[in-house]
mmCIF file of C-alpha atoms in Angstrom:
data_model
loop_
_atom_site.group_PDB
_atom_site.id
_atom_site.type_symbol
_atom_site.label_atom_id
_atom_site.label_comp_id
_atom_site.label_asym_id
_atom_site.label_seq_id
_atom_site.Cartn_x
_atom_site.Cartn_y
_atom_site.Cartn_z
ATOM 1 C CA THR K 201 0.000 0.000 0.000
ATOM 2 C CA LEU K 202 1.039 3.591 -0.479
ATOM 3 C CA ASP K 203 2.302 5.794 2.315
ATOM 4 C CA ALA K 204 -0.656 7.593 3.855
ATOM 5 C CA GLN K 205 1.324 10.657 4.938
ATOM 6 C CA PRO K 206 0.323 14.040 3.478
ATOM 7 C CA MET K 207 1.836 14.531 0.040
ATOM 8 C CA GLY K 208 3.233 17.945 -0.829
ATOM 9 C CA PRO K 209 3.302 19.311 -4.382
ATOM 10 C CA TRP K 210 7.041 18.633 -4.527
ATOM 11 C CA GLN K 211 6.615 14.882 -4.027
ATOM 12 C CA LEU K 212 6.333 12.228 -6.688
ATOM 13 C CA ARG K 213 5.224 8.819 -5.499
ATOM 14 C CA ASN K 214 5.657 5.464 -7.110
ATOM 15 C CA PRO K 215 3.665 2.394 -5.992
ATOM 16 C CA LEU K 216 6.754 0.259 -6.519
ATOM 17 C CA ASN K 217 8.706 2.066 -3.821
ATOM 18 C CA HIS K 218 5.954 2.323 -1.198
ATOM 19 C CA GLY K 219 5.606 6.084 -1.345
ATOM 20 C CA LEU K 220 9.275 7.088 -1.257
ATOM 21 C CA PRO K 221 9.280 10.850 -1.907
ATOM 22 C CA ARG K 222 11.369 12.111 -4.787
ATOM 23 C CA ALA K 223 11.979 15.755 -5.623
ATOM 24 C CA ARG K 224 11.801 16.790 -9.262
ATOM 25 C CA LEU K 225 14.797 18.366 -10.976
ATOM 26 C CA ARG K 226 13.259 21.830 -10.942
ATOM 27 C CA GLU K 227 12.533 21.519 -7.203
ATOM 28 C CA ALA K 228 16.003 20.320 -6.166
ATOM 29 C CA PRO K 229 18.455 21.487 -8.861
ATOM 30 C CA LEU K 230 21.463 21.576 -6.515
ATOM 31 C CA VAL K 231 20.894 17.998 -5.388
ATOM 32 C CA TYR K 232 20.748 16.813 -8.983
ATOM 33 C CA LEU K 233 23.853 18.878 -9.791
ATOM 34 C CA CYS K 234 25.725 17.224 -6.895
ATOM 35 C CA ILE K 235 24.661 13.800 -8.149
ATOM 36 C CA ALA K 236 25.882 14.576 -11.661
ATOM 37 C CA VAL K 237 29.211 16.022 -10.491
ATOM 38 C CA ALA K 238 29.925 13.161 -8.076
ATOM 39 C CA THR K 239 29.196 10.593 -10.780
ATOM 40 C CA LEU K 240 31.371 12.393 -13.322
ATOM 41 C CA VAL K 241 34.254 12.778 -10.857
ATOM 42 C CA ALA K 242 34.064 9.087 -9.900
ATOM 43 C CA LEU K 243 34.391 8.108 -13.551
ATOM 44 C CA MET K 244 37.120 10.654 -14.353
ATOM 45 C CA THR K 245 39.241 9.596 -11.367
ATOM 46 C CA SER K 246 38.529 5.875 -11.838
ATOM 47 C CA PHE K 247 36.991 5.868 -8.361
ATOM 48 C CA GLY K 248 39.895 7.647 -6.711
ATOM 49 C CA GLU K 249 42.734 5.783 -8.409
ATOM 50 C CA GLY K 250 44.689 8.998 -8.992
ATOM 51 C CA GLY K 251 45.507 11.668 -11.526
ATOM 52 C CA PRO K 252 45.534 15.473 -11.586
ATOM 53 C CA LEU K 253 41.796 15.767 -10.943
ATOM 54 C CA LEU K 254 42.110 13.728 -7.756
ATOM 55 C CA ARG K 255 44.910 15.993 -6.542
ATOM 56 C CA THR K 256 42.800 19.050 -7.356
ATOM 57 C CA LEU K 257 39.874 17.794 -5.283
ATOM 58 C CA LEU K 258 41.726 16.517 -2.193
ATOM 59 C CA ILE K 259 41.433 18.787 0.818
ATOM 60 C CA ILE K 260 45.222 19.254 0.651
ATOM 61 C CA ASP K 261 47.502 18.583 -2.293
ATOM 62 C CA PRO K 262 50.645 17.235 -0.592
ATOM 63 C CA TRP K 263 52.739 18.043 -3.671
ATOM 64 C CA GLN K 264 52.121 21.734 -3.009
ATOM 65 C CA ILE K 265 53.218 21.552 0.634
ATOM 66 C CA ASP K 266 56.882 21.622 1.662
ATOM 67 C CA HIS K 267 56.430 20.054 5.109
ATOM 68 C CA PRO K 268 55.049 16.763 6.464
ATOM 69 C CA LEU K 269 51.343 16.462 7.216
ATOM 70 C CA LEU K 270 51.496 14.322 10.323
ATOM 71 C CA SER K 271 50.520 16.427 13.325
ATOM 72 C CA VAL K 272 47.394 18.547 13.728
ATOM 73 C CA ASP K 273 49.538 21.693 13.529
ATOM 74 C CA GLN K 274 51.143 20.542 10.269
ATOM 75 C CA LYS K 275 47.747 19.730 8.783
ATOM 76 C CA MET K 276 46.354 23.105 9.842
ATOM 77 C CA GLN K 277 49.349 24.836 8.280
ATOM 78 C CA GLY K 278 48.872 22.824 5.088
ATOM 79 C CA LEU K 279 45.167 23.680 4.910
ATOM 80 C CA ALA K 280 45.918 27.346 5.613
ATOM 81 C CA ALA K 281 48.450 27.335 2.769
ATOM 82 C CA MET K 282 45.791 25.995 0.396
ATOM 83 C CA MET K 283 43.314 28.671 1.521
ATOM 84 C CA LEU K 284 45.854 31.506 1.255
ATOM 85 C CA ASP K 285 46.623 30.325 -2.261
ATOM 86 C CA GLY K 286 42.969 30.836 -3.158
ATOM 87 C CA GLN K 287 42.078 27.125 -3.245
ATOM 88 C CA TRP K 288 38.957 27.560 -1.125
ATOM 89 C CA TRP K 289 37.062 24.809 -2.909
ATOM 90 C CA ARG K 290 39.169 22.159 -1.188
ATOM 91 C CA VAL K 291 37.113 22.203 2.029
ATOM 92 C CA LEU K 292 34.123 21.040 -0.045
ATOM 93 C CA SER K 293 35.559 19.158 -3.017
ATOM 94 C CA PRO K 294 36.445 15.892 -1.189
ATOM 95 C CA ASP K 295 32.666 15.305 -1.067
ATOM 96 C CA PHE K 296 32.714 14.449 -4.754
ATOM 97 C CA LEU K 297 35.447 11.805 -4.506
ATOM 98 C CA HIS K 298 34.252 8.221 -4.145
ATOM 99 C CA PHE K 299 36.312 5.049 -4.038
ATOM 100 C CA SER K 300 33.858 2.345 -5.059
ATOM 101 C CA VAL K 301 30.540 1.910 -6.828
ATOM 102 C CA VAL K 302 28.832 0.942 -3.554
ATOM 103 C CA HIS K 303 30.256 4.034 -1.863
ATOM 104 C CA LEU K 304 28.954 6.264 -4.640
ATOM 105 C CA VAL K 305 25.516 4.692 -5.063
ATOM 106 C CA PHE K 306 24.675 4.658 -1.353
ATOM 107 C CA ASN K 307 25.672 8.293 -0.837
ATOM 108 C CA LEU K 308 23.833 9.493 -3.932
ATOM 109 C CA LEU K 309 20.684 7.606 -3.009
ATOM 110 C CA MET K 310 20.642 9.178 0.453
ATOM 111 C CA LEU K 311 21.383 12.612 -0.982
ATOM 112 C CA TRP K 312 18.621 12.209 -3.557
ATOM 113 C CA VAL K 313 15.968 11.258 -1.005
ATOM 114 C CA LEU K 314 16.913 13.320 2.056
ATOM 115 C CA GLY K 315 18.697 16.193 0.340
ATOM 116 C CA GLY K 316 16.053 16.421 -2.363
ATOM 117 C CA GLN K 317 13.360 16.680 0.287
ATOM 118 C CA LEU K 318 15.283 19.387 2.134
ATOM 119 C CA GLU K 319 15.970 21.505 -0.949
ATOM 120 C CA ALA K 320 12.454 21.132 -2.313
ATOM 121 C CA ARG K 321 10.806 22.178 0.934
ATOM 122 C CA SER K 322 13.317 24.649 2.392
ATOM 123 C CA GLY K 323 14.725 26.146 -0.788
ATOM 124 C CA SER K 324 17.990 25.972 -2.716
ATOM 125 C CA LEU K 325 19.658 28.735 -0.700
ATOM 126 C CA PHE K 326 19.115 26.939 2.590
ATOM 127 C CA PHE K 327 20.277 23.636 1.099
ATOM 128 C CA PHE K 328 23.404 25.337 -0.254
ATOM 129 C CA LEU K 329 24.245 26.886 3.128
ATOM 130 C CA PHE K 330 23.540 23.584 4.893
ATOM 131 C CA PHE K 331 25.782 21.739 2.433
ATOM 132 C CA VAL K 332 28.648 24.219 2.824
ATOM 133 C CA VAL K 333 28.570 24.280 6.632
ATOM 134 C CA VAL K 334 28.209 20.530 7.167
ATOM 135 C CA SER K 335 30.672 19.660 4.416
ATOM 136 C CA ALA K 336 33.388 22.028 5.597
ATOM 137 C CA LEU K 337 33.124 20.957 9.239
ATOM 138 C CA SER K 338 33.100 17.236 8.473
ATOM 139 C CA ASN K 339 35.965 17.441 5.972
ATOM 140 C CA ILE K 340 38.190 19.510 8.249
ATOM 141 C CA ALA K 341 37.470 17.170 11.143
ATOM 142 C CA GLN K 342 38.458 14.171 9.035
ATOM 143 C CA LEU K 343 41.684 15.857 7.934
ATOM 144 C CA MET K 344 42.663 16.557 11.524
ATOM 145 C CA ASP K 345 41.850 12.988 12.576
ATOM 146 C CA THR K 346 43.574 11.043 9.792
ATOM 147 C CA SER K 347 45.056 12.428 6.575
ATOM 148 C CA TYR K 348 44.232 14.316 3.403
ATOM 149 C CA LEU K 349 43.375 11.134 1.454
ATOM 150 C CA PHE K 350 39.628 10.713 1.972
ATOM 151 C CA GLY K 351 36.428 11.539 0.172
ATOM 152 C CA GLY K 352 32.717 11.023 -0.159
ATOM 153 C CA LEU K 353 29.412 12.705 0.570
ATOM 154 C CA SER K 354 28.988 10.725 3.773
ATOM 155 C CA GLY K 355 29.577 13.720 6.033
ATOM 156 C CA VAL K 356 26.765 15.626 4.341
ATOM 157 C CA VAL K 357 24.593 12.505 4.325
ATOM 158 C CA TYR K 358 25.044 12.090 8.082
ATOM 159 C CA GLY K 359 24.193 15.762 8.494
ATOM 160 C CA LEU K 360 20.993 15.179 6.532
ATOM 161 C CA VAL K 361 20.169 12.134 8.656
ATOM 162 C CA ALA K 362 20.410 14.114 11.912
ATOM 163 C CA TYR K 363 18.619 17.160 10.506
ATOM 164 C CA THR K 364 15.764 15.210 8.941
ATOM 165 C CA TRP K 365 15.290 13.027 12.030
ATOM 166 C CA LEU K 366 14.779 16.141 14.161
ATOM 167 C CA TRP K 367 12.772 17.891 11.437
ATOM 168 C CA LYS K 368 10.280 15.032 11.364
ATOM 169 C CA LYS K 369 9.581 15.547 15.066
ATOM 170 C CA SER K 370 7.724 18.740 14.214
ATOM 171 C CA ASP K 371 6.405 17.893 10.748
ATOM 172 C CA ASP K 372 4.655 14.574 10.076
ATOM 173 C CA ALA K 373 4.851 15.184 6.321
ATOM 174 C CA VAL K 374 8.634 14.811 6.406
ATOM 175 C CA PHE K 375 9.799 11.462 5.051
ATOM 176 C CA PHE K 376 12.212 9.750 7.433
ATOM 177 C CA PRO K 377 11.901 6.136 8.652
ATOM 178 C CA ASP K 378 12.926 5.892 12.303
ATOM 179 C CA ALA K 379 14.890 2.742 11.501
ATOM 180 C CA LEU K 380 17.184 4.771 9.260
ATOM 181 C CA PHE K 381 18.466 6.782 12.210
ATOM 182 C CA VAL K 382 19.187 3.611 14.179
ATOM 183 C CA LEU K 383 20.960 2.016 11.213
ATOM 184 C CA SER K 384 23.002 5.177 10.657
ATOM 185 C CA LEU K 385 24.168 5.175 14.272
ATOM 186 C CA LEU K 386 24.985 1.474 14.047
ATOM 187 C CA TRP K 387 27.058 2.043 10.905
ATOM 188 C CA LEU K 388 28.806 4.964 12.609
ATOM 189 C CA ALA K 389 29.699 2.729 15.545
ATOM 190 C CA LEU K 390 30.894 -0.079 13.259
ATOM 191 C CA GLY K 391 33.251 2.381 11.599
ATOM 192 C CA TYR K 392 35.259 2.501 14.812
ATOM 193 C CA THR K 393 35.785 -1.263 14.719
ATOM 194 C CA PRO K 394 37.776 -3.500 12.306
ATOM 195 C CA PHE K 395 34.482 -4.750 10.836
ATOM 196 C CA THR K 396 34.560 -2.690 7.622
ATOM 197 C CA ALA K 397 38.108 -3.815 6.878
ATOM 198 C CA TRP K 398 37.151 -7.453 7.518
ATOM 199 C CA VAL K 399 34.363 -7.279 4.932
ATOM 200 C CA GLY K 400 36.560 -5.552 2.355
ATOM 201 C CA LEU K 401 35.161 -2.017 2.630
ATOM 202 C CA GLY K 402 38.366 -0.462 3.916
ATOM 203 C CA SER K 403 38.582 2.120 6.682
ATOM 204 C CA MET K 404 35.733 4.571 7.253
ATOM 205 C CA ALA K 405 35.914 8.357 7.437
ATOM 206 C CA ASN K 406 34.646 8.209 11.012
ATOM 207 C CA SER K 407 35.270 11.827 11.949
ATOM 208 C CA ALA K 408 33.498 13.065 8.810
ATOM 209 C CA HIS K 409 30.508 10.913 9.739
ATOM 210 C CA LEU K 410 30.464 11.979 13.385
ATOM 211 C CA PHE K 411 30.965 15.689 12.813
ATOM 212 C CA GLY K 412 28.513 15.657 9.906
ATOM 213 C CA LEU K 413 25.912 14.112 12.204
ATOM 214 C CA LEU K 414 26.607 16.668 14.941
ATOM 215 C CA ALA K 415 26.596 19.601 12.525
ATOM 216 C CA GLY K 416 23.296 18.570 10.969
ATOM 217 C CA GLY K 417 21.777 18.145 14.411
ATOM 218 C CA VAL K 418 22.955 21.579 15.534
ATOM 219 C CA VAL K 419 21.484 23.216 12.430
ATOM 220 C CA ALA K 420 18.148 21.511 13.125
ATOM 221 C CA LEU K 421 18.202 22.655 16.757
ATOM 222 C CA LEU K 422 18.971 26.208 15.675
ATOM 223 C CA ARG K 423 15.873 26.066 13.470
ATOM 224 C CA GLY K 424 13.791 25.101 16.473
ATOM 225 C CA TYR K 425 13.440 21.353 15.917
ATOM 226 C CA ARG K 426 13.670 19.257 19.074
ATOM 227 C CA PRO K 427 14.042 15.497 19.721
ATOM 228 C CA VAL K 428 10.639 15.348 21.442
ATOM 229 C CA GLN K 429 7.789 17.642 20.526
ATOM 230 C CA LYS K 430 4.123 17.453 21.365
ATOM 231 C CA LYS K 431 1.776 17.005 18.436
ATOM 232 C CA THR K 432 -1.084 19.465 18.323
#
């Protein structure tokens, strides 16, 4: 049966997906642009295998830095050097790097559903600001925790998970299965264990996930959404 929740004008529903909301291109142009760019970058970099484009999109290009990038201070100095050189895009561009088909497809699906809903209902400007804030915080946190070699939209996706979970508390029309929040937290926890390496998925960008989740939650709280709200 179809989802019985109220359907806004921005939502398309398909009986094959049990009412999963999907924003149209004209309602979420930035989300569709992100999907297109991430797909193109994945193909052009052979899923992060290397090349000049990969170096251009990393948060720091180590070939442009004349000191090691081991300590937090060294990483901060390296990032500052990139910024002073006018390479501001680097705090956002790692989002568009993906290292496997599964990595890419999962992130784009979540962005399409949750990000499309956010942009369609809150506007492209708000989505853009949300994307910039959550992306920058999660990427910088990951750099400080590990190294410059990471990528993916997962930080933004975790921000969307936290934001949409809180958003739904005050708006029943928001699409967000409660199980998704539990699964997201479980996956976050598993990232701090050897499990992902055991199953061949490599190491996770745990700090990007955690700080993305926290950033998205803070944005939702600043907009007045709370974990528990009375329905009127």
